[in-house]
Coordinates of C-alpha atoms and ligand atoms in Angstrom, one line a residue:
X1 CA 41.5 132.2 170.8
X2 CA 42.4 128.6 170.4
X3 CA 42.2 126.5 167.3
X4 CA 40.0 123.5 167.8
X5 CA 40.5 122.1 164.3
X6 CA 42.2 118.9 163.5
X7 CA 45.9 118.7 164.0
X8 CA 46.9 117.9 160.5
X9 CA 49.3 120.4 159.1
X10 CA 48.0 122.3 156.0
X11 CA 48.6 120.4 152.8
X12 CA 51.0 123.0 151.5
X13 CA 52.3 125.5 154.0
X14 CA 53.8 127.6 151.2
X15 CA 50.2 128.5 150.4
X16 CA 49.8 130.4 153.6
X17 CA 49.5 134.1 152.7
X18 CA 52.4 136.5 152.5
X19 CA 52.0 140.1 153.6
X20 CA 51.3 140.9 150.0
X21 CA 48.5 138.4 149.9
X22 CA 47.1 139.7 153.2
X23 CA 47.1 143.0 151.5
X24 CA 45.1 141.6 148.6
X25 CA 42.7 139.9 151.0
X26 CA 42.2 143.2 152.8
X27 CA 41.5 145.0 149.5
X28 CA 39.1 142.3 148.5
X29 CA 37.3 142.5 151.8
X30 CA 36.9 146.2 151.4
X31 CA 35.3 145.6 148.0
X32 CA 33.0 143.0 149.7
X33 CA 32.1 145.5 152.4
X34 CA 31.4 148.2 150.0
X35 CA 29.1 145.8 148.3
X36 CA 27.4 145.1 151.6
X37 CA 28.7 141.6 152.1
X38 CA 29.8 141.6 155.7
X39 CA 32.0 138.9 157.0
X40 CA 33.4 138.0 153.7
X41 CA 36.9 138.0 155.0
X42 CA 36.4 134.8 157.0
X43 CA 35.2 133.0 153.9
X44 CA 38.2 134.0 151.7
X45 CA 40.5 131.2 150.5
X46 CA 43.4 132.6 152.5
X47 CA 41.6 132.1 155.8
X48 CA 40.5 128.6 154.9
X49 CA 44.1 127.4 154.3
X50 CA 44.8 127.5 158.0
X51 CA 42.5 124.7 159.2
X52 CA 44.3 122.6 161.7
X53 CA 46.9 123.6 164.3
X54 CA 50.6 123.4 163.5
X55 CA 52.8 120.8 165.2
X56 CA 56.5 120.8 166.2
X57 CA 57.9 118.0 164.1
X58 CA 61.6 118.0 165.1
X59 CA 63.6 116.5 167.9
X60 CA 64.6 118.8 170.7
X61 CA 68.2 119.9 171.1
X62 CA 69.6 119.8 174.7
X63 CA 71.1 122.9 176.3
X64 CA 74.7 123.3 175.4
X65 CA 77.7 125.4 176.5
X66 CA 79.8 124.4 173.5
X67 CA 81.4 126.9 171.1
X68 CA 79.3 125.6 168.3
X69 CA 76.0 125.8 166.5
X70 CA 73.9 122.7 167.3
X71 CA 70.7 122.3 165.3
X72 CA 67.9 119.6 165.5
X73 CA 68.7 116.2 164.0
X74 CA 68.0 116.1 160.3
X75 CA 68.8 119.8 159.8
X76 CA 71.9 121.6 158.6
X77 CA 73.1 125.1 159.5
X78 CA 75.4 126.7 157.0
X79 CA 77.4 129.8 157.8
X80 CA 76.5 132.2 155.0
X81 CA 77.6 135.7 155.7
X82 CA 80.1 136.7 158.4
X83 CA 81.2 140.0 159.7
X84 CA 83.9 141.2 157.2
X85 CA 82.6 139.1 154.2
X86 CA 82.4 141.1 151.0
X87 CA 78.9 142.5 150.5
X88 CA 79.4 142.0 146.7
X89 CA 78.5 145.4 145.5
X90 CA 81.5 145.3 143.1
X91 CA 84.0 142.7 141.8
X92 CA 87.3 142.5 143.6
X93 CA 85.9 143.4 147.0
X94 CA 88.3 143.4 150.0
X95 CA 88.8 140.2 151.8
X96 CA 88.5 140.0 155.5
X97 CA 91.7 140.3 157.5
X98 CA 91.5 138.0 160.6
X99 CA 93.8 140.4 162.5
X100 CA 91.1 143.2 162.1
X101 CA 93.5 145.0 159.8
X102 CA 90.9 146.1 157.2
X103 CA 90.6 149.9 156.7
X104 CA 87.4 151.9 157.3
X105 CA 86.9 152.1 153.5
X106 CA 87.2 148.3 153.2
X107 CA 84.8 147.8 156.1
X108 CA 82.2 149.9 154.3
X109 CA 82.3 147.2 151.5
X110 CA 82.0 144.3 153.9
X111 CA 79.4 142.8 156.3
X112 CA 79.1 145.0 159.4
X113 CA 79.4 143.6 162.9
X114 CA 76.7 142.0 165.0
X115 CA 74.0 141.0 162.7
X116 CA 70.5 141.5 164.1
X117 CA 67.1 141.5 162.3
X118 CA 66.9 140.0 158.8
X119 CA 64.3 139.8 156.1
X120 CA 64.2 137.8 152.8
X121 CA 63.0 139.5 149.6
X122 CA 62.4 137.2 146.6
X123 CA 64.0 137.8 143.2
X124 CA 62.3 138.6 141.0
X125 CA 60.3 141.1 142.9
X126 CA 56.7 140.2 143.6
X127 CA 57.5 136.5 143.1
X128 CA 57.5 133.8 145.7
X129 CA 61.0 132.7 144.6
X130 CA 62.6 130.7 147.4
X131 CA 66.0 129.9 145.8
X132 CA 67.1 133.4 144.9
X133 CA 66.5 136.6 146.8
X134 CA 67.9 139.5 148.7
X135 CA 68.6 139.5 152.4
X136 CA 68.4 142.8 154.2
X137 CA 69.8 142.7 157.7
X138 CA 70.9 145.0 160.5
X139 CA 74.4 145.3 162.1
X140 CA 73.4 146.5 165.5
X141 CA 76.7 147.7 166.9
X142 CA 80.4 147.5 166.7
X143 CA 82.6 145.7 169.2
X144 CA 85.7 148.0 169.0
X145 CA 87.7 145.5 171.0
X146 CA 87.5 143.1 168.0
X147 CA 87.1 145.7 165.2
X148 CA 90.7 147.1 165.4
X149 CA 93.9 145.2 166.0
X150 CA 94.6 147.0 169.3
X151 CA 91.0 147.7 170.2
X152 CA 90.5 151.2 171.7
X153 CA 94.0 151.6 173.1
X154 CA 94.6 154.2 170.5
X155 CA 91.8 156.3 169.0
X156 CA 91.6 158.1 165.7
X157 CA 89.2 159.5 163.1
X158 CA 89.9 156.4 161.0
X159 CA 88.8 154.2 163.8
X160 CA 85.6 156.2 164.3
X161 CA 85.0 155.9 160.6
X162 CA 85.5 152.1 160.7
X163 CA 83.2 151.8 163.7
X164 CA 80.6 153.8 161.8
X165 CA 81.1 151.6 158.7
X166 CA 80.6 148.4 160.8
X167 CA 77.1 149.7 161.8
X168 CA 74.0 150.0 159.7
X169 CA 72.4 147.5 157.2
X170 CA 73.5 145.0 154.5
X171 CA 71.6 144.2 151.4
X172 CA 73.0 141.0 149.8
X173 CA 71.9 138.8 147.0
X174 CA 71.7 135.1 147.8
X175 CA 70.9 132.0 145.8
X176 CA 70.4 128.4 146.5
X177 CA 72.2 125.6 144.7
X178 CA 71.2 122.2 146.0
X179 CA 71.3 122.2 149.8
X180 CA 73.7 125.2 149.8
X181 CA 73.2 128.9 149.8
X182 CA 75.8 131.3 148.5
X183 CA 76.2 135.1 148.4
X184 CA 76.1 136.3 144.8
X185 CA 79.1 138.5 144.0
X186 CA 79.1 140.8 142.3
X187 CA 75.4 141.8 142.6
X188 CA 73.6 144.8 141.2
X189 CA 71.5 144.9 144.4
X190 CA 74.2 144.6 147.0
X191 CA 74.9 147.6 149.2
X192 CA 76.0 148.6 152.6
X193 CA 74.2 151.4 154.5
X194 CA 76.3 152.8 157.3
X195 CA 76.2 155.4 160.1
X196 CA 77.1 158.0 157.4
X197 CA 74.8 157.1 154.5
X198 CA 72.6 160.1 153.4
X199 CA 68.9 159.6 154.3
X200 CA 65.8 161.7 154.0
X201 CA 63.7 162.7 157.0
X202 CA 60.0 162.4 156.3
X203 CA 56.7 162.8 158.2
X204 CA 55.6 165.4 160.7
X205 CA 59.1 166.1 162.2
X206 CA 60.8 166.7 158.8
X207 CA 61.8 170.4 158.3
X208 CA 61.1 171.4 161.9
X209 CA 63.4 173.2 164.3
X210 CA 63.7 170.0 166.3
X211 CA 65.9 168.4 163.7
X212 CA 67.9 171.3 162.3
X213 CA 71.7 171.1 162.7
X214 CA 74.6 173.1 161.4
X215 CA 75.2 170.5 158.7
X216 CA 71.5 170.4 157.8
X217 CA 69.8 173.8 158.4
X218 CA 66.7 172.6 156.6
X219 CA 66.2 169.6 158.9
X220 CA 65.4 167.2 156.0
X221 CA 68.4 165.1 155.5
X222 CA 70.5 163.1 157.9
X223 CA 73.6 161.0 157.7
X224 CA 73.2 157.4 158.6
X225 CA 71.5 155.0 160.9
X226 CA 73.0 153.0 163.8
X227 CA 72.1 150.6 166.6
X228 CA 69.7 148.9 164.2
X229 CA 68.1 146.2 166.2
X230 CA 64.9 144.5 165.0
X231 CA 63.0 145.5 161.8
X232 CA 60.1 144.6 159.6
X233 CA 58.9 144.7 156.1
X234 CA 56.1 146.3 154.1
X235 CA 53.7 144.8 151.5
X236 CA 55.2 147.2 149.0
X237 CA 58.6 145.3 149.2
X238 CA 60.6 147.5 151.5
X239 CA 62.7 146.8 154.6
X240 CA 62.1 148.6 157.9
X241 CA 65.1 149.0 160.2
X242 CA 64.8 150.4 163.7
X243 CA 67.1 152.6 165.7
X244 CA 67.3 151.3 169.2
X245 CA 69.9 152.5 171.7
X246 CA 70.9 155.6 169.7
X247 CA 71.4 157.6 172.9
X248 CA 74.5 155.5 173.7
X249 CA 76.5 157.1 170.9
X250 CA 76.4 160.7 172.0
X251 CA 79.0 162.3 174.3
X252 CA 79.9 165.8 175.3
X253 CA 78.7 167.8 178.2
X254 CA 75.6 169.8 177.2
X255 CA 73.1 171.5 179.5
X256 CA 70.8 168.4 180.0
X257 CA 67.1 169.1 179.3
X258 CA 64.3 167.0 180.7
X259 CA 63.8 165.5 177.2
X260 CA 67.5 164.5 177.0
X261 CA 67.2 162.9 180.4
X262 CA 64.1 161.0 179.5
X263 CA 66.1 159.6 176.6
X264 CA 69.2 158.7 178.5
X265 CA 71.2 161.5 176.8
X266 CA 73.9 163.6 178.5
X267 CA 75.3 160.8 180.6
X268 CA 78.3 160.2 178.3
X269 CA 77.1 157.3 176.3
X270 CA 78.4 153.8 176.2
X271 CA 82.0 154.5 175.3
X272 CA 81.8 154.5 171.4
X273 CA 83.9 157.7 171.5
X274 CA 82.5 158.9 168.2
X275 CA 82.2 162.5 169.5
X276 CA 86.0 162.7 169.8
X277 CA 86.4 162.8 166.0
X278 CA 82.9 163.5 164.6
X279 CA 81.4 166.7 165.9
X280 CA 77.8 165.7 165.4
X281 CA 78.0 163.2 168.2
X282 CA 79.0 166.0 170.7
X283 CA 75.8 167.0 172.3
X284 CA 77.2 170.3 173.4
X285 CA 78.0 171.2 169.8
X286 CA 74.9 169.6 168.1
X287 CA 72.1 169.2 170.7
X288 CA 69.5 168.4 168.0
X289 CA 71.5 165.6 166.4
X290 CA 70.0 162.9 168.6
X291 CA 66.5 164.0 167.6
X292 CA 67.4 162.6 164.2
X293 CA 67.7 159.1 165.5
X294 CA 65.3 156.7 167.3
X295 CA 63.2 156.3 164.2
X296 CA 62.0 153.6 161.8
X297 CA 64.0 153.8 158.6
X298 CA 62.6 152.5 155.3
X299 CA 64.9 151.0 152.7
X300 CA 64.1 149.7 149.2
X301 CA 66.3 146.6 148.9
X302 CA 65.4 146.3 145.2
X303 CA 66.8 149.7 144.3
X304 CA 70.4 150.2 145.4
X305 CA 70.3 153.9 144.3
X306 CA 67.3 154.7 146.5
X307 CA 67.8 156.9 149.6
X308 CA 66.6 155.4 152.9
X309 CA 63.8 157.4 154.6
X310 CA 63.2 158.1 158.3
X311 CA 59.5 157.8 159.0
X312 CA 58.9 160.2 161.9
X313 CA 55.1 159.7 162.2
X314 CA 55.9 156.4 164.0
X315 CA 57.5 158.2 167.0
X316 CA 60.9 158.3 168.5
X317 CA 62.1 155.9 171.2
X318 CA 64.6 153.1 171.7
X319 CA 62.8 151.3 169.0
X320 CA 63.3 147.6 168.9
X321 CA 61.3 146.7 165.8
X322 CA 58.4 147.5 163.4
X323 CA 56.0 144.6 162.9
X324 CA 53.7 145.6 160.1
X325 CA 50.3 144.1 159.5
X326 CA 47.1 145.3 157.8
X327 CA 43.8 146.3 159.4
X328 CA 40.6 144.9 158.1
X329 CA 40.0 148.0 156.0
X330 CA 43.5 148.0 154.5
X331 CA 45.1 150.6 156.8
X332 CA 48.7 149.8 157.8
X333 CA 49.4 148.9 161.4
X334 CA 52.9 148.8 162.9
X335 CA 53.6 147.4 166.3
X336 CA 56.8 148.3 168.2
X337 CA 58.4 147.9 171.6
X338 CA 60.6 150.5 173.3
X339 CA 63.3 148.2 174.7
X340 CA 64.3 149.7 178.0
X341 CA 63.2 148.8 181.5
X342 CA 59.7 150.1 182.3
X343 CA 59.1 151.4 178.8
X344 CA 56.1 151.0 176.5
X345 CA 54.5 149.1 173.7
X346 CA 53.3 151.3 170.7
X347 CA 51.3 150.9 167.6
X348 CA 50.9 153.1 164.6
X349 CA 47.8 153.1 162.4
X350 CA 48.1 154.8 159.0
X351 CA 45.5 157.4 158.0
X352 CA 45.2 156.0 154.5
X353 CA 44.6 152.5 153.2
X354 CA 47.0 150.2 151.3
X355 CA 45.8 150.1 147.8
X356 CA 48.7 148.7 145.7
X357 CA 49.5 152.1 144.2
X358 CA 52.8 154.0 144.0
X359 CA 51.5 156.5 146.5
X360 CA 51.4 153.7 149.1
X361 CA 55.1 154.3 149.5
X362 CA 54.3 157.2 151.8
X363 CA 51.6 155.5 153.9
X364 CA 53.9 155.6 156.9
X365 CA 54.0 159.4 156.9
X366 CA 50.4 160.0 158.0
X367 CA 48.6 158.3 160.9
X368 CA 48.1 157.9 164.6
X369 CA 50.6 156.6 167.1
X370 CA 49.1 154.8 170.1
X371 CA 50.6 153.4 173.3
X372 CA 49.3 150.4 175.2
X373 CA 47.7 150.3 178.6
X374 CA 47.2 146.8 180.0
X375 CA 44.5 146.7 182.7
X376 CA 44.5 144.1 185.5
X377 CA 41.3 142.5 184.3
X378 CA 42.8 141.3 181.1
X379 CA 41.5 144.1 178.9
X380 CA 43.6 146.8 177.3
X381 CA 43.4 150.0 175.6
X382 CA 45.4 151.9 172.9
X383 CA 45.7 155.6 173.8
X384 CA 46.4 158.0 171.0
X385 CA 49.5 160.3 171.1
X386 CA 47.5 163.1 169.5
X387 CA 48.6 166.7 170.0
X388 CA 45.8 168.8 171.5
X389 CA 44.2 165.9 173.4
X390 CA 44.0 166.2 177.2
X391 CA 47.5 166.0 178.7
X392 CA 49.1 166.6 175.3
X393 CA 48.3 170.3 174.7
X394 CA 50.6 173.3 174.5
X395 CA 49.7 174.1 178.1
X396 CA 51.0 170.6 179.0
X397 CA 54.3 171.5 177.3
X398 CA 53.9 169.9 173.9
X399 CA 54.4 172.5 171.3
X400 CA 53.2 170.5 168.3
X401 CA 52.7 167.0 167.0
X402 CA 56.3 167.0 165.8
X403 CA 57.4 167.9 169.4
X404 CA 55.2 165.1 170.7
X405 CA 56.6 162.5 168.3
X406 CA 60.2 163.5 169.1
X407 CA 59.4 163.1 172.8
X408 CA 57.0 160.1 172.4
X409 CA 58.1 158.6 175.7
X410 CA 57.0 161.8 177.6
X411 CA 53.7 161.9 175.8
X412 CA 53.1 158.2 176.7
X413 CA 54.0 159.0 180.3
X414 CA 51.2 161.6 180.3
X415 CA 48.7 159.0 178.9
X416 CA 49.3 156.5 181.8
X417 CA 50.8 153.8 179.6
X418 CA 51.8 150.5 181.2
X419 CA 55.4 150.3 182.2
X420 CA 56.7 147.0 180.7
X421 CA 59.6 144.6 181.2
X422 CA 61.7 145.7 178.2
X423 CA 59.4 145.2 175.1
X424 CA 61.4 143.6 172.3
X425 CA 60.0 142.0 169.2
X426 CA 56.3 141.7 168.2
X427 CA 54.9 139.0 166.0
X428 CA 51.4 138.6 164.6
X429 CA 49.9 135.1 164.1
X430 CA 49.1 134.6 160.4
X431 CA 45.7 133.1 161.1
X432 CA 44.3 134.2 164.4
X433 CA 45.9 137.7 164.2
X434 CA 46.8 137.4 167.8
X435 CA 49.8 139.6 168.6
X436 CA 52.7 138.3 170.7
X437 CA 55.3 140.6 172.3
X438 CA 58.5 139.5 174.1
X439 CA 59.3 141.2 177.3
X440 CA 62.9 140.1 177.6
X441 CA 63.6 140.6 181.4
X442 CA 63.7 143.3 184.0
X443 CA 65.7 142.5 187.1
X444 CA 65.0 146.0 188.4
X445 CA 61.2 145.5 188.7
X446 CA 60.3 145.6 192.4
X447 CA 63.6 147.2 193.4
X448 CA 63.6 150.1 195.7
X449 CA 62.0 153.1 194.1
X450 CA 61.0 151.1 191.0
X451 CA 57.5 149.9 190.0
X452 CA 56.3 146.7 191.6
X453 CA 54.9 143.7 189.8
X454 CA 51.6 144.2 188.0
X455 CA 49.3 142.0 186.1
X456 CA 51.1 142.3 182.7
X457 CA 54.5 142.1 184.4
X458 CA 53.9 139.7 187.2
X459 CA 57.4 138.9 188.4
X460 CA 59.6 141.2 190.5
X461 CA 62.4 140.8 189.8
X462 CA 61.8 139.4 186.3
X463 CA 64.9 137.4 185.6
X464 CA 63.8 135.3 182.7
X465 CA 61.2 137.5 180.9
X466 CA 57.9 136.5 179.4
X467 CA 55.7 136.8 176.3
X468 CA 52.5 138.7 176.5
X469 CA 49.8 138.3 173.8
X470 CA 46.7 140.2 172.9
X471 CA 43.7 140.0 170.6
X472 CA 42.5 143.2 169.1
X473 CA 38.7 143.9 169.4
X474 CA 36.9 142.4 166.5
X475 CA 40.2 140.8 165.3
X476 CA 41.0 144.2 163.8
X477 CA 44.6 145.4 164.2
X478 CA 43.3 149.0 164.0
X479 CA 41.0 148.6 167.1
X480 CA 41.6 150.7 170.2
X481 CA 40.6 148.0 172.7
X482 CA 42.1 144.5 173.2
X483 CA 42.1 141.5 175.5
X484 CA 45.4 140.1 176.7
X485 CA 47.0 137.3 178.6
X486 CA 50.5 136.0 179.2
X487 CA 51.5 133.3 176.8
X488 CA 54.5 132.0 178.8
X489 CA 56.8 133.1 181.5
X490 CA 60.4 132.1 180.8
X491 CA 62.3 130.0 183.3
X492 CA 64.5 127.1 184.0
X493 CA 62.3 124.0 184.8
X494 CA 65.1 122.6 187.0
X495 CA 64.8 125.5 189.5
X496 CA 63.0 124.8 192.8
X497 CA 61.5 128.3 193.1
X498 CA 58.3 128.4 191.1
X499 CA 58.9 132.0 190.2
X500 CA 62.2 130.9 188.5
X501 CA 60.7 127.8 186.9
X502 CA 58.2 130.0 185.0
X503 CA 55.4 128.5 183.1
X504 CA 57.3 126.9 180.3
X505 CA 55.9 123.6 179.0
X506 CA 58.7 121.8 177.4
X507 CA 62.2 123.2 177.0
X508 CA 63.2 126.0 179.3
X509 CA 64.5 129.4 178.1
X510 CA 65.0 132.9 179.3
X511 CA 65.1 136.4 177.9
X512 CA 62.9 135.9 174.8
X513 CA 63.9 138.6 172.3
X514 CA 63.4 137.8 168.5
X515 CA 59.9 136.5 167.7
X516 CA 58.5 135.5 164.3
X517 CA 55.7 133.3 163.1
X518 CA 56.3 130.9 160.2
X519 CA 53.5 130.5 157.6
X520 CA 52.1 127.5 159.5
X521 CA 51.6 129.6 162.7
X522 CA 54.5 128.2 164.7
X523 CA 56.0 130.9 166.9
X524 CA 59.8 131.0 166.7
X525 CA 61.6 132.5 169.7
X526 CA 65.2 133.7 169.8
X527 CA 66.8 134.3 173.1
X528 CA 69.3 137.0 174.4
X529 CA 70.0 135.9 177.9
X530 CA 73.0 136.0 180.2
X531 CA 75.7 133.4 180.8
X532 CA 76.1 131.6 184.1
X533 CA 74.2 132.4 187.3
X534 CA 70.5 132.1 186.8
X535 CA 71.2 131.1 183.2
X536 CA 73.7 128.4 183.8
X537 CA 71.2 125.6 183.4
X538 CA 69.9 126.9 180.1
X539 CA 73.2 126.8 178.2
X540 CA 74.0 129.2 175.4
X541 CA 71.4 131.4 173.7
X542 CA 69.0 129.5 171.4
X543 CA 66.2 129.4 169.0
X544 CA 63.0 127.6 170.0
X545 CA 59.7 126.9 168.4
X546 CA 56.4 127.2 170.2
X547 CA 53.0 125.7 169.5
X548 CA 50.7 128.5 170.5
X549 CA 47.8 126.1 170.8
X550 CA 49.3 123.6 173.3
X551 CA 51.8 126.1 174.7
X552 CA 54.7 123.7 174.2
X553 CA 58.1 125.1 173.5
X554 CA 60.9 123.0 171.9
X555 CA 64.6 124.0 171.5
X556 CA 65.6 123.9 167.8
X557 CA 69.0 125.3 167.8
X558 CA 71.7 126.4 170.3
X559 CA 74.2 129.1 169.4
X560 CA 77.9 129.4 170.2
X561 CA 79.2 130.8 173.5
X562 CA 78.0 134.1 174.8
X563 CA 76.2 134.9 171.5
X564 CA 72.6 136.2 171.1
X565 CA 70.4 134.5 168.6
X566 CA 68.3 136.9 166.6
X567 CA 66.9 137.7 163.2
X568 CA 64.4 135.1 162.0
X569 CA 63.4 135.0 158.3
X570 CA 61.9 132.2 156.2
X571 CA 62.1 131.8 152.5
X572 CA 58.5 131.9 151.1
X573 CA 58.4 128.0 150.7
X574 CA 59.3 127.6 154.4
X575 CA 62.2 125.3 153.4
X576 CA 65.1 127.7 154.4
X577 CA 65.3 129.6 157.6
X578 CA 67.8 132.4 157.9
X579 CA 68.9 133.3 161.4
X580 CA 71.6 135.5 162.8
X581 CA 74.3 134.8 165.5
X582 CA 75.2 138.1 167.2
X583 CA 78.3 138.8 169.3
X584 CA 79.7 135.3 169.7
X585 CA 82.1 135.3 172.6
X586 CA 81.1 138.4 174.5
X587 CA 78.2 140.3 175.8
X588 CA 80.3 143.4 176.3
X589 CA 83.3 144.8 174.6
X590 CA 86.1 142.3 173.8
X591 CA 89.6 142.5 175.1
X592 CA 91.8 143.1 172.0
X593 CA 94.7 141.2 173.7
X594 CA 92.5 138.1 174.0
X595 CA 90.1 138.2 171.0
X596 CA 89.3 134.5 171.2
X597 CA 88.8 134.3 174.9
X598 CA 85.0 133.9 174.7
X599 CA 84.6 132.2 171.4
X600 CA 86.3 131.5 168.1
X601 CA 83.2 130.7 166.2
X602 CA 82.7 130.2 163.2
X603 CA 86.2 130.1 161.7
X604 CA 88.2 128.6 164.6
X605 CA 91.2 130.3 163.0
X606 CA 94.0 130.2 165.7
X607 CA 95.0 133.7 164.7
X608 CA 91.5 135.0 164.0
X609 CA 88.5 136.3 166.0
X610 CA 84.9 135.4 166.5
X611 CA 82.5 136.8 163.8
X612 CA 78.8 137.4 163.9
X613 CA 77.2 135.5 161.0
X614 CA 74.0 134.7 159.2
X615 CA 73.1 131.0 159.1
X616 CA 71.0 129.4 156.4
X617 CA 69.2 126.4 157.8
X618 CA 67.8 123.6 155.6
X619 CA 66.3 120.2 156.3
X620 CA 68.3 117.2 155.0
X621 CA 65.2 115.9 153.2
X622 CA 64.4 119.3 151.7
X623 CA 61.3 119.7 153.7
X624 CA 59.6 122.5 155.6
X625 CA 61.5 123.8 158.6
X626 CA 60.1 122.7 161.9
X627 CA 57.4 120.4 160.5
Ligands
LIG701 FE1 68.8 145.3 170.3 FE2 66.5 145.2 172.4 O1 67.7 144.3 171.4
LIG702 CA1 71.9 142.8 170.8
LIG703 CA1 66.7 142.6 170.4
LIG704 CA1 67.8 141.8 173.9

C-alpha cells in the first residue's frame, strides 16, 4: 500500500501515463498474458516511471475569510471563464450584462452558472498538447436570485428558459500565450449543452416503458441534462457528465410511488419552478420524465455536432461523478458515488474490453453495475445489481434489468450495501491503483431513527467528512473484493474535541468533495463546507494537496466568500491547473435586492454581481504545479 522508494520526484512528471496510455498498457498486458507471460504489467515502462513518492513543494496558504482567491506563493490564478462570458461558438457573441439583463437566448450562448467538474482535452486530439485544448465543464445549477434582475419575484416562461440555459455543460477552446490562458473565440468546437439540448438514451433502459413520455413515445430521446455535478473522461476522448440532484427540479402533485419516494420525488422540488412553464417537469403530467435523468451523459467535445448520449447501464441515482479506469484485462471500470446522506458507492464494469476501435464508443452500454459493502474488518465486497439474482427477481418486485437500473437505489438496498456519509468524488492513484472516495459530511448520522456510526463512517454526527480508500483484490479494478481503510477524517486541528479535530496531519479542512490525482500521485482535495459555526476556524472553501504516503495535507488555494471549490483538471504537462469556483457569495439562493451581499468576486463591479468562474493556475517559474 505504501511506497517505500526514494523520495525524489520522477524526472519528468509529464511522462506519467494518461488514461490513453493506461489503455495501451492494458492492451499490451493482455497480449503478454495471451502469450503466457504473467506479471508483465509490473515490468512495463509506465509502471517504472513512478519510482519515488511525490512531495508537496509549495508553501501552505493560511485560512482566509477574504473575498478573494489566495494561492500559494509563486503561483498565479487567472480568471479565465466566468458565468455569462461568451462561449465562442460564433463571432459577435452576446456580452454579459452585469444587471443580469441577458435574455434566455443570449444565456444559451454564454457560460452557464455555477461551474463544477472540468476536464481538459488536448488539441489536436490524441496529442499531449498542453498549450491548446478544449475544456469541458459542468454548470451545476442556476441561482435564480442572481440570474434575473428581480430574481424570482415575477416568473415567466422566458425565465424558466433562461434558467434551463444556465444549466448543462460548456465546451470551450483555450490556448496559452506565455503565462496567460485565453478563451479562443470564435471556435469551431465551442458549444453549450443545456437543459433542453436533444440527447439519445442508450443502454438497457432505452426504448422501455419506463422512459416513454408524451413528447417521446419511443423512449429513446430526451431533452437536456441538468444538475451536472462531477464528471469524468474516457480513453476514447469523450467527457462524462453526471446528473446529481435531478429530483429537485420536478414539481406537481402526482400519486407518489415507492420508487418516487426513494428518489426524493413528489415533495415539490427545491423551488426551481420549471413545472410552471414546462409541462415535462410536472410529475402529475409526465410521471416518467424523472426516469430520464440521474444518468451518466457522454459528450464528444471534439465533435460539436455530436449528440450527447445517456448511458443507462451505469444505473440511476443522484450521481456525483464517473471516475473511469481500466481493469487489468482492458475492461472499463467506472466508480461513482450517490451523493445523499446514507447512500452508496457504485462501480460499473463493462462486458467488453477497450481495444482502441470505433466500437469502443458503446462500451458503456453493456456491463455489470455493483454496489459496495464495507465490512468492519477492513475488507469489502462489490455486489452485483443483476436482475434475477437473489433479492432482485420478478418476485422481489424488479420486472427487468431496465427496471432495476432505473431504481438502482432500491436494488442496492436489497443487496445490503453500506450506507455512507454522502459519497462525492472518486479518484484512482495513477501508480498504486488505490481508490479514494470523499464522504463529504453527514450531520444526520447517529440522529434519532438514523443509522449509527459504523466502521467506514465512524463519526456520528459527521460534521467534517472523511476520505475512505480501498485496494481492489489483486490490484485489479474489476475485482469483486477489496481491502479498505480511512485515509483521513477532516477536522479543525484547533478544536479541543478529538472527534472534531479529525485525523488531519497538516492543514485542517472539512467537507472534502472534489478529488483528483495529478500525474505524480499527489491527491488534490477541493472542499464544499459551510461558513461559520464549526467551519469558522477553517475559513473559506479551499483546494488542498495531500501526500498519500505521509498523509500530510497542505492548503494550496483559498476561494472567495461562501464559494465551493471544485473541478480539478491538469494540462498533460502538469504546468497548468484548471479549477472552478462555484457559487461565490451564497450557499443558497441569492437575494436579488442585494446581489453583492455575500461576495462580489471576481469583477468587484459596484453595479455587478458575483460570478462562478474557471481559474487557470500556473507557476511563476513555469514549473509543475505543486512540486
Ligand atoms: Fe454537486 Fe455532491 O455535489
Ligand atoms: Ca455544488
Ligand atoms: Ca460535489
Ligand atoms: Ca458537495
